[in-house]
Coordinates of C-alpha atoms in Angstrom, one line a residue:
S1 CA -136.9 -3.4 -76.9
I2 CA -138.8 -0.5 -78.6
E3 CA -140.5 2.0 -76.4
G4 CA -142.8 3.6 -79.1
G5 CA -142.2 6.1 -81.8
E6 CA -138.8 7.6 -82.5
K7 CA -139.0 10.7 -80.4
L8 CA -140.4 8.9 -77.4
H9 CA -138.0 6.0 -77.7
D10 CA -135.0 8.3 -77.8
T11 CA -136.3 10.3 -74.8
I12 CA -136.8 7.2 -72.7
T13 CA -133.4 5.7 -73.6
T14 CA -131.8 9.1 -73.3
I15 CA -129.7 8.2 -76.3
P16 CA -130.3 10.3 -79.4
G17 CA -130.5 8.1 -82.5
S18 CA -131.2 4.9 -80.5
F19 CA -134.5 4.3 -82.2
K20 CA -132.9 4.3 -85.6
K21 CA -130.0 2.2 -84.4
T22 CA -132.4 -0.4 -82.8
T23 CA -134.7 -0.7 -85.8
Q24 CA -131.9 -0.8 -88.3
G25 CA -130.2 -3.6 -86.3
L26 CA -133.5 -5.5 -86.0
E27 CA -134.2 -5.2 -89.7
R28 CA -130.7 -6.4 -90.7
L29 CA -131.0 -9.3 -88.3
I30 CA -134.3 -10.4 -89.8
A31 CA -133.1 -9.9 -93.3
R32 CA -130.1 -12.2 -92.6
K33 CA -132.3 -14.8 -90.9
Q34 CA -134.5 -14.8 -94.0
E35 CA -131.5 -15.0 -96.3
L36 CA -130.3 -18.1 -94.5
K37 CA -133.9 -19.5 -94.4
S38 CA -133.4 -20.2 -90.7
K39 CA -136.0 -20.5 -88.0
F40 CA -133.5 -19.1 -85.5
P41 CA -132.9 -16.9 -83.7
L42 CA -136.4 -16.4 -82.5
I43 CA -136.9 -12.6 -82.4
H44 CA -138.9 -11.2 -79.5
L45 CA -139.8 -7.5 -79.5
T46 CA -140.7 -6.0 -76.1
C47 CA -142.5 -2.7 -75.4
V48 CA -143.3 -1.4 -71.9
I49 CA -146.8 0.2 -71.9
N50 CA -146.9 3.8 -70.7
R51 CA -149.0 6.9 -71.0
G52 CA -146.7 8.3 -73.7
N53 CA -146.8 5.4 -76.0
V54 CA -150.4 4.2 -75.8
M55 CA -151.1 5.4 -79.4
D56 CA -147.9 3.7 -80.7
L57 CA -148.9 0.2 -79.5
V58 CA -150.9 -0.7 -82.6
P59 CA -148.4 0.7 -85.1
L60 CA -145.6 -1.2 -83.3
Y61 CA -147.5 -4.5 -83.6
K62 CA -148.1 -3.8 -87.3
Y63 CA -144.4 -3.0 -87.8
A64 CA -143.4 -6.2 -86.0
N65 CA -145.7 -8.4 -88.1
K66 CA -144.6 -6.7 -91.4
L67 CA -140.9 -7.3 -90.4
G68 CA -141.4 -10.9 -89.4
V69 CA -140.8 -10.7 -85.7
N70 CA -141.7 -13.9 -83.9
V71 CA -143.3 -12.4 -80.8
C72 CA -144.4 -8.9 -79.8
N73 CA -144.6 -8.6 -76.1
Y74 CA -146.4 -5.7 -74.3
V75 CA -145.3 -5.4 -70.7
V76 CA -146.8 -3.5 -67.8
S77 CA -144.5 -1.0 -66.3
S78 CA -143.2 -1.9 -62.8
P79 CA -142.8 0.5 -60.0
A80 CA -140.2 -1.8 -58.5
T81 CA -136.7 -0.4 -57.9
Y82 CA -134.3 -3.3 -57.9
W83 CA -131.0 -4.1 -59.6
H84 CA -128.3 -6.7 -59.5
G85 CA -125.0 -5.5 -58.2
K86 CA -122.4 -7.4 -56.3
N87 CA -123.5 -8.1 -52.7
Y88 CA -126.6 -6.0 -53.2
D89 CA -129.1 -6.1 -50.3
Q90 CA -132.7 -4.8 -50.8
D91 CA -134.6 -6.5 -48.0
H92 CA -135.9 -3.1 -46.9
H93 CA -137.9 -2.9 -50.2
L94 CA -140.2 -5.6 -48.9
D95 CA -141.7 -3.3 -46.3
R96 CA -142.3 -0.4 -48.6
P97 CA -145.7 0.3 -50.1
T98 CA -145.9 0.0 -53.8
A99 CA -145.7 3.3 -55.7
P100 CA -148.7 4.2 -57.9
V101 CA -148.3 3.6 -61.6
E102 CA -148.7 6.6 -64.1
E103 CA -152.4 6.3 -65.1
I104 CA -153.6 5.9 -68.6
E105 CA -157.2 6.9 -69.7
P106 CA -159.0 3.5 -69.4
K107 CA -161.1 3.7 -72.6
K108 CA -158.2 4.8 -74.7
L109 CA -156.0 2.0 -73.4
S110 CA -158.7 -0.6 -73.7
R111 CA -159.4 0.4 -77.4
Q112 CA -155.7 0.1 -78.3
L113 CA -155.2 -3.2 -76.6
S114 CA -158.4 -4.7 -78.0
Q115 CA -157.4 -3.6 -81.5
I116 CA -154.0 -5.4 -81.0
E117 CA -155.9 -8.6 -79.9
T118 CA -158.1 -8.4 -83.0
L119 CA -155.0 -8.0 -85.2
S120 CA -153.3 -10.9 -83.6
Q121 CA -156.0 -13.3 -85.0
G122 CA -154.6 -12.7 -88.5
F123 CA -151.0 -11.9 -87.8
K124 CA -148.1 -14.3 -87.9
T125 CA -146.3 -12.4 -85.2
K126 CA -147.6 -13.8 -81.9
L127 CA -149.0 -11.5 -79.3
R128 CA -148.0 -11.6 -75.7
F129 CA -148.9 -9.5 -72.7
S130 CA -146.7 -9.7 -69.6
P131 CA -146.8 -10.7 -66.8
N132 CA -147.9 -14.0 -68.4
Y133 CA -151.7 -14.6 -68.7
I134 CA -152.6 -11.0 -67.8
T135 CA -155.8 -9.9 -69.6
V136 CA -156.6 -6.7 -71.4
E137 CA -159.1 -5.9 -68.6
E138 CA -156.5 -6.4 -65.9
I139 CA -154.0 -4.2 -67.8
V140 CA -156.6 -1.4 -67.9
R141 CA -157.3 -1.9 -64.2
Y142 CA -153.5 -1.9 -63.4
Y143 CA -153.1 1.5 -65.2
S144 CA -156.0 2.9 -63.3
N145 CA -154.3 1.9 -60.0
K146 CA -157.2 -0.4 -59.2
S147 CA -155.1 -3.6 -59.0
S148 CA -154.3 -5.0 -55.6
Y149 CA -151.4 -7.4 -54.8
K150 CA -153.9 -9.0 -52.4
D151 CA -155.7 -10.4 -55.4
Y152 CA -152.8 -12.4 -56.5
R153 CA -150.5 -15.1 -55.2
C154 CA -146.9 -15.4 -56.4
F155 CA -145.7 -19.0 -56.5
I156 CA -142.2 -18.4 -57.9
P157 CA -140.3 -18.8 -54.6
W158 CA -141.8 -22.3 -54.3
A159 CA -141.0 -23.3 -57.9
K160 CA -138.0 -21.4 -59.4
V161 CA -134.6 -20.2 -58.6
A162 CA -132.2 -18.0 -60.5
F163 CA -128.6 -17.0 -60.4
S164 CA -127.1 -13.6 -61.2
A165 CA -123.7 -13.0 -62.9
Y166 CA -122.3 -12.4 -59.4
G167 CA -123.4 -15.8 -58.1
D168 CA -126.3 -14.4 -56.2
V169 CA -129.2 -16.8 -55.7
F170 CA -132.8 -15.5 -55.8
S171 CA -136.4 -16.1 -56.8
C172 CA -137.7 -12.6 -56.4
P173 CA -135.3 -10.0 -57.9
H174 CA -135.8 -7.9 -54.7
Y175 CA -134.6 -10.6 -52.3
R176 CA -131.2 -12.3 -52.4
V177 CA -131.3 -15.8 -50.8
G178 CA -127.6 -16.2 -50.8
N179 CA -124.5 -16.6 -53.0
L180 CA -123.1 -19.6 -54.7
N181 CA -119.7 -18.9 -53.0
D182 CA -121.2 -19.0 -49.5
S183 CA -122.0 -22.0 -47.4
S184 CA -124.5 -24.5 -48.8
E185 CA -126.9 -23.8 -45.9
L186 CA -127.4 -20.2 -46.9
T187 CA -128.3 -21.0 -50.5
S188 CA -130.3 -24.1 -49.6
W189 CA -133.8 -24.5 -51.1
K190 CA -134.9 -25.1 -47.5
S191 CA -132.8 -22.4 -45.7
D192 CA -134.4 -20.3 -43.0
R193 CA -134.0 -17.2 -45.2
I194 CA -136.0 -18.6 -48.1
K195 CA -138.6 -20.1 -45.7
G196 CA -139.0 -16.7 -44.1
F197 CA -139.5 -15.0 -47.5
R198 CA -142.2 -17.6 -48.5
E199 CA -144.0 -16.9 -45.2
K200 CA -144.2 -13.2 -46.1
L201 CA -145.9 -14.1 -49.3
K202 CA -148.6 -16.3 -47.8

């Protein structure tokens, strides 16, 4: 993960020198991969879009391509406040309104993202925007606080399940369905708890 230029990256990570450490490690990894003439590991560089790094997005993609990164992924910042601790419980988050995102001047953001899309047509490093399939237009809308969750439907709780290092079972990071160490009913794909969660999303 690279957050932007050196000063911004170190500020966001709160670790002086973390930018140099990250880029040096990345460059050594790619050099070794090329030395071995190996396709693996696939190297995926992520950057969370924010007001402070909007002018760093294009240079970052150019850097990734020059270096030989496989994928450069630009991610929208999430106002969600979740974590994965043992026995965590965040049900109350479901009833809270979503916090507004820090806005970015629409024309400036649109220009930078459009330039990245244009570059991607000739670059070896693949371009990705996350969440998957989000468009430049929707990213600009999102950073203008004009997106609405009512416009979208999340199908993850009907299609996927994940497990944390603590054995917690969940689809949405906010909502723990159960734990692998509990009874089979609690963690069941058809348990009352997961059914209730799906109902909230309808």
